[in-house]
């Protein structure tokens, strides 16, 4: 919008706004698909007829400002997304560390359990092998002998 004389203002523009200056160039700042604001050039004190070159310059400046504002907004969005990703990454790292700790604890418990099992198996084997009485281990389903000790063999001859 270009106003060369404030006396030429139509009903769409507030008279109070234009009375302070005599000539205006008002160009919308387009950001994305909407109007973000306005770029206004004013000439006070005297009426002025803006040249096409000045109007084109104001339009080009408004276009560049719109692009700069859009890039700034995009940059802010990227910064926000980056912060969110860093938070998520830290949370993931924490969960990963907790999982690794759990795995280490369970692995240690498994080693202890395996060691205890081996000790118990050796004790049982020793008791089984050197017991003064005959011992036989059978399969309950088939009634077949699985293992017998030396005393059992001596007992049966």
Short mmCIF file of N, CA and C in Angstrom, two decimals:
data_model
loop_
_atom_site.label_atom_id
_atom_site.label_comp_id
_atom_site.label_asym_id
_atom_site.label_seq_id
_atom_site.Cartn_x
_atom_site.Cartn_y
_atom_site.Cartn_z
N UNK A 1 0.86 -1.15 0.00
CA UNK A 1 0.00 0.00 0.00
C UNK A 1 0.90 1.22 0.00
N UNK A 2 0.59 2.15 -0.80
CA UNK A 2 1.36 3.38 -0.89
C UNK A 2 0.40 4.56 -0.70
N UNK A 3 0.70 5.43 0.25
CA UNK A 3 -0.10 6.64 0.47
C UNK A 3 0.80 7.83 0.19
N UNK A 4 0.52 8.53 -0.88
CA UNK A 4 1.33 9.69 -1.23
C UNK A 4 0.87 10.94 -0.48
N UNK A 5 -0.38 11.03 -0.16
CA UNK A 5 -0.90 12.18 0.58
C UNK A 5 -1.84 11.66 1.65
N UNK A 6 -1.68 12.13 2.84
CA UNK A 6 -2.55 11.67 3.92
C UNK A 6 -3.99 12.09 3.71
N UNK A 7 -4.20 13.08 2.87
CA UNK A 7 -5.56 13.52 2.57
C UNK A 7 -6.28 12.55 1.65
N UNK A 8 -5.51 11.60 1.04
CA UNK A 8 -6.11 10.64 0.12
C UNK A 8 -6.47 9.32 0.81
N UNK A 9 -6.43 9.28 2.13
CA UNK A 9 -6.69 8.05 2.87
C UNK A 9 -8.15 7.65 2.71
N UNK A 10 -8.38 6.38 2.36
CA UNK A 10 -9.76 5.90 2.24
C UNK A 10 -10.23 5.33 3.58
N UNK A 11 -11.40 4.80 3.65
CA UNK A 11 -12.00 4.34 4.90
C UNK A 11 -11.33 3.09 5.48
N UNK A 12 -10.50 2.39 4.72
CA UNK A 12 -9.85 1.18 5.21
C UNK A 12 -8.68 1.49 6.13
N UNK A 13 -8.20 2.70 6.13
CA UNK A 13 -7.02 3.05 6.93
C UNK A 13 -7.43 4.05 8.00
N UNK A 14 -6.96 3.86 9.20
CA UNK A 14 -7.32 4.75 10.31
C UNK A 14 -6.74 6.14 10.08
N UNK A 15 -7.61 7.13 10.13
CA UNK A 15 -7.19 8.51 9.91
C UNK A 15 -6.20 8.95 10.99
N UNK A 16 -6.38 8.53 12.22
CA UNK A 16 -5.49 8.92 13.31
C UNK A 16 -4.07 8.46 13.05
N UNK A 17 -3.93 7.31 12.44
CA UNK A 17 -2.60 6.77 12.15
C UNK A 17 -1.87 7.62 11.12
N UNK A 18 -2.57 8.05 10.12
CA UNK A 18 -1.90 8.73 9.01
C UNK A 18 -1.77 10.23 9.21
N UNK A 19 -2.43 10.81 10.18
CA UNK A 19 -2.35 12.25 10.35
C UNK A 19 -0.99 12.70 10.85
N UNK A 20 -0.24 11.83 11.52
CA UNK A 20 1.08 12.21 12.03
C UNK A 20 2.09 12.37 10.91
N UNK A 21 1.90 11.68 9.83
CA UNK A 21 2.81 11.78 8.69
C UNK A 21 2.00 12.13 7.46
N UNK A 22 2.71 12.62 6.48
CA UNK A 22 1.99 13.04 5.28
C UNK A 22 2.04 12.01 4.17
N UNK A 23 3.08 11.15 4.14
CA UNK A 23 3.20 10.14 3.07
C UNK A 23 3.73 8.84 3.66
N UNK A 24 3.21 7.72 3.15
CA UNK A 24 3.57 6.39 3.66
C UNK A 24 3.82 5.42 2.53
N UNK A 25 4.67 4.44 2.86
CA UNK A 25 4.70 3.19 2.11
C UNK A 25 4.49 2.12 3.18
N UNK A 26 3.48 1.28 3.00
CA UNK A 26 3.21 0.20 3.94
C UNK A 26 3.22 -1.11 3.15
N UNK A 27 4.13 -2.00 3.57
CA UNK A 27 4.31 -3.27 2.86
C UNK A 27 4.12 -4.41 3.87
N UNK A 28 3.33 -5.42 3.54
CA UNK A 28 3.14 -6.54 4.47
C UNK A 28 4.41 -7.39 4.59
N UNK A 29 4.67 -7.87 5.81
CA UNK A 29 5.75 -8.83 6.04
C UNK A 29 5.12 -10.22 6.02
N UNK A 30 5.34 -10.92 4.93
CA UNK A 30 4.75 -12.25 4.76
C UNK A 30 5.73 -13.29 5.29
N UNK A 31 5.24 -14.09 6.24
CA UNK A 31 6.04 -15.17 6.81
C UNK A 31 5.25 -16.46 6.61
N UNK A 32 5.83 -17.36 5.86
CA UNK A 32 5.10 -18.59 5.53
C UNK A 32 3.93 -18.24 4.63
N UNK A 33 2.74 -18.59 5.07
CA UNK A 33 1.56 -18.31 4.25
C UNK A 33 0.69 -17.21 4.85
N UNK A 34 1.21 -16.52 5.86
CA UNK A 34 0.41 -15.48 6.50
C UNK A 34 1.16 -14.17 6.65
N UNK A 35 0.41 -13.16 7.00
CA UNK A 35 1.02 -11.84 7.23
C UNK A 35 1.45 -11.77 8.69
N UNK A 36 2.73 -11.50 8.90
CA UNK A 36 3.32 -11.46 10.23
C UNK A 36 3.27 -10.04 10.80
N UNK A 37 3.34 -9.06 9.92
CA UNK A 37 3.34 -7.66 10.33
C UNK A 37 3.43 -6.76 9.12
N UNK A 38 3.80 -5.52 9.37
CA UNK A 38 3.90 -4.54 8.29
C UNK A 38 5.21 -3.78 8.38
N UNK A 39 5.75 -3.45 7.22
CA UNK A 39 6.91 -2.56 7.14
C UNK A 39 6.36 -1.22 6.68
N UNK A 40 6.63 -0.18 7.48
CA UNK A 40 6.07 1.13 7.18
C UNK A 40 7.19 2.14 7.02
N UNK A 41 7.16 2.88 5.91
CA UNK A 41 8.07 4.01 5.70
C UNK A 41 7.21 5.26 5.68
N UNK A 42 7.63 6.27 6.43
CA UNK A 42 6.83 7.48 6.55
C UNK A 42 7.68 8.70 6.20
N UNK A 43 7.02 9.66 5.66
CA UNK A 43 7.66 10.95 5.41
C UNK A 43 6.84 11.99 6.18
N UNK A 44 7.48 12.64 7.11
CA UNK A 44 6.76 13.62 7.94
C UNK A 44 7.09 15.03 7.48
N UNK A 45 6.19 15.92 7.74
CA UNK A 45 6.44 17.33 7.48
C UNK A 45 5.99 17.81 6.12
N UNK A 46 6.07 16.99 5.12
CA UNK A 46 5.66 17.44 3.78
C UNK A 46 5.14 16.24 3.00
N UNK A 47 4.31 16.54 2.04
CA UNK A 47 3.82 15.47 1.18
C UNK A 47 4.94 15.01 0.27
N UNK A 48 4.90 13.75 -0.01
CA UNK A 48 5.96 13.20 -0.85
C UNK A 48 5.35 12.18 -1.79
N UNK A 49 5.81 12.18 -3.01
CA UNK A 49 5.41 11.17 -3.98
C UNK A 49 6.55 10.17 -4.09
N UNK A 50 6.26 8.95 -3.64
CA UNK A 50 7.28 7.91 -3.63
C UNK A 50 7.56 7.44 -5.05
N UNK A 51 8.82 7.25 -5.32
CA UNK A 51 9.22 6.77 -6.64
C UNK A 51 9.06 5.24 -6.69
N UNK A 52 8.87 4.74 -7.89
CA UNK A 52 8.72 3.28 -8.06
C UNK A 52 9.91 2.53 -7.50
N UNK A 53 11.10 3.08 -7.65
CA UNK A 53 12.31 2.45 -7.14
C UNK A 53 12.25 2.32 -5.61
N UNK A 54 11.74 3.35 -4.93
CA UNK A 54 11.61 3.32 -3.47
C UNK A 54 10.56 2.29 -3.03
N UNK A 55 9.47 2.24 -3.78
CA UNK A 55 8.41 1.27 -3.48
C UNK A 55 8.93 -0.15 -3.68
N UNK A 56 9.66 -0.38 -4.78
CA UNK A 56 10.25 -1.70 -5.04
C UNK A 56 11.26 -2.07 -3.96
N UNK A 57 12.07 -1.09 -3.54
CA UNK A 57 13.06 -1.33 -2.49
C UNK A 57 12.37 -1.74 -1.18
N UNK A 58 11.31 -1.01 -0.81
CA UNK A 58 10.56 -1.34 0.40
C UNK A 58 9.96 -2.75 0.29
N UNK A 59 9.45 -3.08 -0.87
CA UNK A 59 8.88 -4.41 -1.09
C UNK A 59 9.95 -5.49 -0.98
N UNK A 60 11.11 -5.24 -1.57
CA UNK A 60 12.22 -6.21 -1.49
C UNK A 60 12.71 -6.37 -0.05
N UNK A 61 12.81 -5.26 0.67
CA UNK A 61 13.23 -5.32 2.08
C UNK A 61 12.22 -6.13 2.89
N UNK A 62 10.93 -5.89 2.65
CA UNK A 62 9.89 -6.63 3.36
C UNK A 62 9.98 -8.13 3.04
N UNK A 63 10.25 -8.45 1.79
CA UNK A 63 10.40 -9.86 1.41
C UNK A 63 11.58 -10.49 2.14
N UNK A 64 12.71 -9.78 2.16
CA UNK A 64 13.90 -10.29 2.85
C UNK A 64 13.66 -10.41 4.36
N UNK A 65 12.97 -9.44 4.93
CA UNK A 65 12.63 -9.52 6.35
C UNK A 65 11.73 -10.72 6.63
N UNK A 66 10.77 -10.95 5.75
CA UNK A 66 9.89 -12.11 5.90
C UNK A 66 10.67 -13.41 5.87
N UNK A 67 11.63 -13.50 4.94
CA UNK A 67 12.47 -14.69 4.84
C UNK A 67 13.32 -14.83 6.11
N UNK A 68 13.90 -13.72 6.57
CA UNK A 68 14.73 -13.75 7.78
C UNK A 68 13.91 -14.17 9.00
N UNK A 69 12.72 -13.64 9.12
CA UNK A 69 11.85 -14.00 10.24
C UNK A 69 11.49 -15.48 10.17
N UNK A 70 11.15 -15.96 8.96
CA UNK A 70 10.82 -17.38 8.78
C UNK A 70 12.01 -18.26 9.17
N UNK A 71 13.20 -17.86 8.75
CA UNK A 71 14.39 -18.64 9.10
C UNK A 71 14.64 -18.61 10.60
N UNK A 72 14.41 -17.45 11.22
CA UNK A 72 14.58 -17.33 12.66
C UNK A 72 13.60 -18.24 13.40
N UNK A 73 12.36 -18.26 12.96
CA UNK A 73 11.35 -19.13 13.57
C UNK A 73 11.73 -20.60 13.38
N UNK A 74 12.19 -20.92 12.18
CA UNK A 74 12.61 -22.29 11.89
C UNK A 74 13.80 -22.67 12.77
N UNK A 75 14.75 -21.73 12.94
CA UNK A 75 15.91 -21.98 13.78
C UNK A 75 15.48 -22.22 15.23
N UNK A 76 14.53 -21.44 15.71
CA UNK A 76 14.02 -21.63 17.07
C UNK A 76 13.37 -23.01 17.21
N UNK A 77 12.61 -23.42 16.20
CA UNK A 77 12.00 -24.75 16.23
C UNK A 77 13.08 -25.84 16.26
N UNK A 78 14.13 -25.63 15.46
CA UNK A 78 15.22 -26.61 15.45
C UNK A 78 15.92 -26.67 16.81
N UNK A 79 16.12 -25.51 17.43
CA UNK A 79 16.75 -25.47 18.75
C UNK A 79 15.90 -26.22 19.77
N UNK A 80 14.60 -25.99 19.72
CA UNK A 80 13.68 -26.68 20.63
C UNK A 80 13.73 -28.18 20.39
N UNK A 81 13.69 -28.58 19.12
CA UNK A 81 13.76 -30.00 18.79
C UNK A 81 15.08 -30.61 19.24
N UNK A 82 16.17 -29.85 19.06
CA UNK A 82 17.48 -30.33 19.47
C UNK A 82 17.52 -30.54 20.99
N UNK A 83 16.96 -29.59 21.75
CA UNK A 83 16.92 -29.75 23.21
C UNK A 83 16.10 -30.97 23.59
N UNK A 84 14.97 -31.17 22.92
CA UNK A 84 14.13 -32.34 23.21
C UNK A 84 14.86 -33.63 22.88
N UNK A 85 15.58 -33.63 21.76
CA UNK A 85 16.33 -34.83 21.39
C UNK A 85 17.45 -35.11 22.38
N UNK A 86 18.12 -34.03 22.85
CA UNK A 86 19.18 -34.22 23.84
C UNK A 86 18.60 -34.78 25.14
N UNK A 87 17.43 -34.26 25.55
CA UNK A 87 16.78 -34.78 26.75
C UNK A 87 16.43 -36.26 26.56
N UNK A 88 15.90 -36.57 25.40
CA UNK A 88 15.54 -37.97 25.12
C UNK A 88 16.78 -38.85 25.08
N UNK A 89 17.85 -38.32 24.49
CA UNK A 89 19.10 -39.09 24.42
C UNK A 89 19.66 -39.34 25.81
N UNK A 90 19.62 -38.31 26.68
CA UNK A 90 20.10 -38.49 28.05
C UNK A 90 19.24 -39.50 28.80
N UNK A 91 17.93 -39.42 28.60
CA UNK A 91 17.04 -40.39 29.25
C UNK A 91 17.33 -41.80 28.74
N UNK A 92 17.57 -41.92 27.44
CA UNK A 92 17.89 -43.22 26.86
C UNK A 92 19.22 -43.74 27.40
N UNK A 93 20.21 -42.85 27.52
CA UNK A 93 21.50 -43.26 28.08
C UNK A 93 21.33 -43.74 29.53
N UNK A 94 20.50 -43.01 30.29
CA UNK A 94 20.26 -43.41 31.68
C UNK A 94 19.60 -44.78 31.74
N UNK A 95 18.59 -44.98 30.90
CA UNK A 95 17.92 -46.28 30.86
C UNK A 95 18.89 -47.38 30.44
N UNK A 96 19.75 -47.07 29.48
CA UNK A 96 20.74 -48.04 29.02
C UNK A 96 21.71 -48.40 30.14
N UNK A 97 22.15 -47.38 30.90
CA UNK A 97 23.05 -47.65 32.02
C UNK A 97 22.36 -48.50 33.09
N UNK A 98 21.09 -48.18 33.37
CA UNK A 98 20.33 -48.97 34.34
C UNK A 98 20.18 -50.41 33.86
N UNK A 99 19.92 -50.58 32.57
CA UNK A 99 19.79 -51.92 32.01
C UNK A 99 21.12 -52.68 32.10
N UNK A 100 22.22 -52.00 31.77
CA UNK A 100 23.53 -52.64 31.87
C UNK A 100 23.82 -53.06 33.31
N UNK A 101 23.46 -52.19 34.26
CA UNK A 101 23.67 -52.52 35.67
C UNK A 101 22.84 -53.74 36.07
N UNK A 102 21.58 -53.78 35.62
CA UNK A 102 20.73 -54.93 35.91
C UNK A 102 21.32 -56.21 35.31
N UNK A 103 21.83 -56.09 34.08
CA UNK A 103 22.43 -57.26 33.42
C UNK A 103 23.65 -57.73 34.21
N UNK A 104 24.48 -56.77 34.64
CA UNK A 104 25.66 -57.13 35.42
C UNK A 104 25.25 -57.81 36.73
N UNK A 105 24.23 -57.26 37.40
CA UNK A 105 23.76 -57.84 38.66
C UNK A 105 23.21 -59.25 38.43
N UNK A 106 22.42 -59.41 37.40
CA UNK A 106 21.84 -60.73 37.13
C UNK A 106 22.92 -61.73 36.70
N UNK A 107 23.90 -61.24 35.94
CA UNK A 107 25.00 -62.12 35.54
C UNK A 107 25.78 -62.57 36.77
N UNK A 108 26.02 -61.62 37.69
CA UNK A 108 26.73 -61.97 38.93
C UNK A 108 25.91 -62.97 39.73
N UNK A 109 24.60 -62.75 39.82
CA UNK A 109 23.73 -63.69 40.54
C UNK A 109 23.73 -65.06 39.88
N UNK A 110 23.75 -65.07 38.55
CA UNK A 110 23.78 -66.34 37.82
C UNK A 110 25.09 -67.07 38.08
N UNK A 111 26.20 -66.33 38.10
CA UNK A 111 27.50 -66.96 38.40
C UNK A 111 27.49 -67.58 39.80
N UNK A 112 26.97 -66.81 40.76
CA UNK A 112 26.90 -67.32 42.14
C UNK A 112 26.00 -68.55 42.19
N UNK A 113 24.87 -68.47 41.52
CA UNK A 113 23.94 -69.61 41.50
C UNK A 113 24.58 -70.82 40.85
N UNK A 114 25.28 -70.60 39.75
CA UNK A 114 25.95 -71.71 39.06
C UNK A 114 27.04 -72.31 39.95
N UNK A 115 27.78 -71.43 40.63
CA UNK A 115 28.84 -71.91 41.52
C UNK A 115 28.23 -72.72 42.67
N UNK A 116 27.16 -72.20 43.25
CA UNK A 116 26.47 -72.94 44.33
C UNK A 116 25.93 -74.27 43.82
N UNK A 117 25.41 -74.25 42.62
CA UNK A 117 24.89 -75.48 42.03
C UNK A 117 26.01 -76.51 41.85
N UNK A 118 27.16 -76.03 41.38
CA UNK A 118 28.30 -76.94 41.20
C UNK A 118 28.77 -77.50 42.55
N UNK A 119 28.79 -76.63 43.56
CA UNK A 119 29.19 -77.08 44.90
C UNK A 119 28.21 -78.13 45.41
N UNK A 120 26.92 -77.84 45.25
CA UNK A 120 25.90 -78.80 45.70
C UNK A 120 25.98 -80.10 44.92
N UNK A 121 26.25 -79.98 43.62
CA UNK A 121 26.37 -81.20 42.82
C UNK A 121 27.56 -82.03 43.28
N UNK A 122 28.69 -81.38 43.58
CA UNK A 122 29.87 -82.11 44.08
C UNK A 122 29.57 -82.76 45.43
N UNK A 123 28.86 -82.03 46.29
CA UNK A 123 28.50 -82.60 47.60
C UNK A 123 27.60 -83.83 47.41
N UNK A 124 26.60 -83.66 46.55
CA UNK A 124 25.70 -84.79 46.30
C UNK A 124 26.47 -85.96 45.70
N UNK A 125 27.34 -85.66 44.72
CA UNK A 125 28.11 -86.73 44.07
C UNK A 125 29.00 -87.44 45.10
N UNK A 126 29.62 -86.65 45.97
CA UNK A 126 30.48 -87.24 47.00
C UNK A 126 29.65 -88.08 47.96
N UNK A 127 28.53 -87.53 48.41
CA UNK A 127 27.64 -88.29 49.30
C UNK A 127 27.14 -89.56 48.61
N UNK A 128 26.73 -89.41 47.36
CA UNK A 128 26.20 -90.53 46.58
C UNK A 128 27.26 -91.62 46.40
N UNK A 129 28.47 -91.19 45.96
CA UNK A 129 29.52 -92.17 45.66
C UNK A 129 30.04 -92.88 46.91
N UNK A 130 30.17 -92.17 48.03
CA UNK A 130 30.82 -92.75 49.21
C UNK A 130 29.84 -93.12 50.33
N UNK A 131 28.59 -93.11 50.05
CA UNK A 131 27.60 -93.48 51.07
C UNK A 131 27.78 -94.95 51.44
N UNK A 132 27.66 -95.27 52.73
CA UNK A 132 27.82 -96.67 53.15
C UNK A 132 26.60 -97.53 52.81
N UNK A 133 25.54 -96.88 52.38
CA UNK A 133 24.35 -97.63 52.01
C UNK A 133 24.17 -97.58 50.50
N UNK A 134 23.47 -98.54 49.96
CA UNK A 134 23.23 -98.57 48.53
C UNK A 134 22.19 -97.53 48.11
N UNK A 135 22.52 -96.76 47.08
CA UNK A 135 21.61 -95.73 46.57
C UNK A 135 21.44 -95.95 45.08
N UNK A 136 20.17 -95.89 44.64
CA UNK A 136 19.87 -96.01 43.20
C UNK A 136 18.95 -94.86 42.82
N UNK A 137 19.21 -94.30 41.65
CA UNK A 137 18.36 -93.24 41.11
C UNK A 137 17.64 -93.85 39.92
N UNK A 138 16.30 -93.75 39.94
CA UNK A 138 15.51 -94.34 38.86
C UNK A 138 14.62 -93.29 38.22
N UNK A 139 14.23 -93.59 36.99
CA UNK A 139 13.26 -92.75 36.28
C UNK A 139 11.88 -93.17 36.74
N UNK A 140 11.11 -92.24 37.27
CA UNK A 140 9.79 -92.55 37.83
C UNK A 140 8.85 -93.09 36.76
N UNK A 141 8.92 -92.57 35.58
CA UNK A 141 8.00 -92.97 34.51
C UNK A 141 8.31 -94.37 33.98
N UNK A 142 9.60 -94.66 33.82
CA UNK A 142 9.98 -95.93 33.18
C UNK A 142 10.51 -96.97 34.15
N UNK A 143 10.74 -96.57 35.39
CA UNK A 143 11.32 -97.45 36.41
C UNK A 143 12.70 -97.98 36.01
N UNK A 144 13.39 -97.28 35.15
CA UNK A 144 14.74 -97.70 34.75
C UNK A 144 15.76 -97.02 35.65
N UNK A 145 16.85 -97.74 35.90
CA UNK A 145 17.93 -97.19 36.71
C UNK A 145 18.68 -96.13 35.91
N UNK A 146 18.93 -95.02 36.58
CA UNK A 146 19.70 -93.95 35.93
C UNK A 146 21.13 -93.96 36.47
N UNK A 147 21.24 -94.12 37.79
CA UNK A 147 22.57 -94.16 38.41
C UNK A 147 22.50 -94.99 39.69
N UNK A 148 23.61 -95.68 39.99
CA UNK A 148 23.72 -96.44 41.24
C UNK A 148 25.10 -96.18 41.83
N UNK A 149 25.22 -96.28 43.15
CA UNK A 149 26.54 -96.08 43.76
C UNK A 149 27.22 -97.44 44.00
N UNK A 150 28.45 -97.37 44.46
CA UNK A 150 29.25 -98.58 44.66
C UNK A 150 28.63 -99.48 45.72
N UNK A 151 28.11 -98.89 46.77
CA UNK A 151 27.49 -99.69 47.85
C UNK A 151 26.28 -100.45 47.32
N UNK A 152 25.53 -99.86 46.43
CA UNK A 152 24.38 -100.54 45.83
C UNK A 152 24.84 -101.75 45.02
N UNK A 153 25.93 -101.55 44.26
CA UNK A 153 26.48 -102.65 43.45
C UNK A 153 26.95 -103.79 44.36
N UNK A 154 27.60 -103.46 45.48
CA UNK A 154 28.09 -104.48 46.41
C UNK A 154 26.92 -105.20 47.08
N UNK A 155 25.86 -104.45 47.34
CA UNK A 155 24.68 -105.02 47.98
C UNK A 155 24.03 -106.07 47.08
N UNK A 156 23.95 -105.79 45.80
CA UNK A 156 23.31 -106.71 44.87
C UNK A 156 24.28 -107.73 44.29
N UNK A 157 25.54 -107.49 44.47
CA UNK A 157 26.55 -108.45 44.05
C UNK A 157 26.82 -108.35 42.62
#
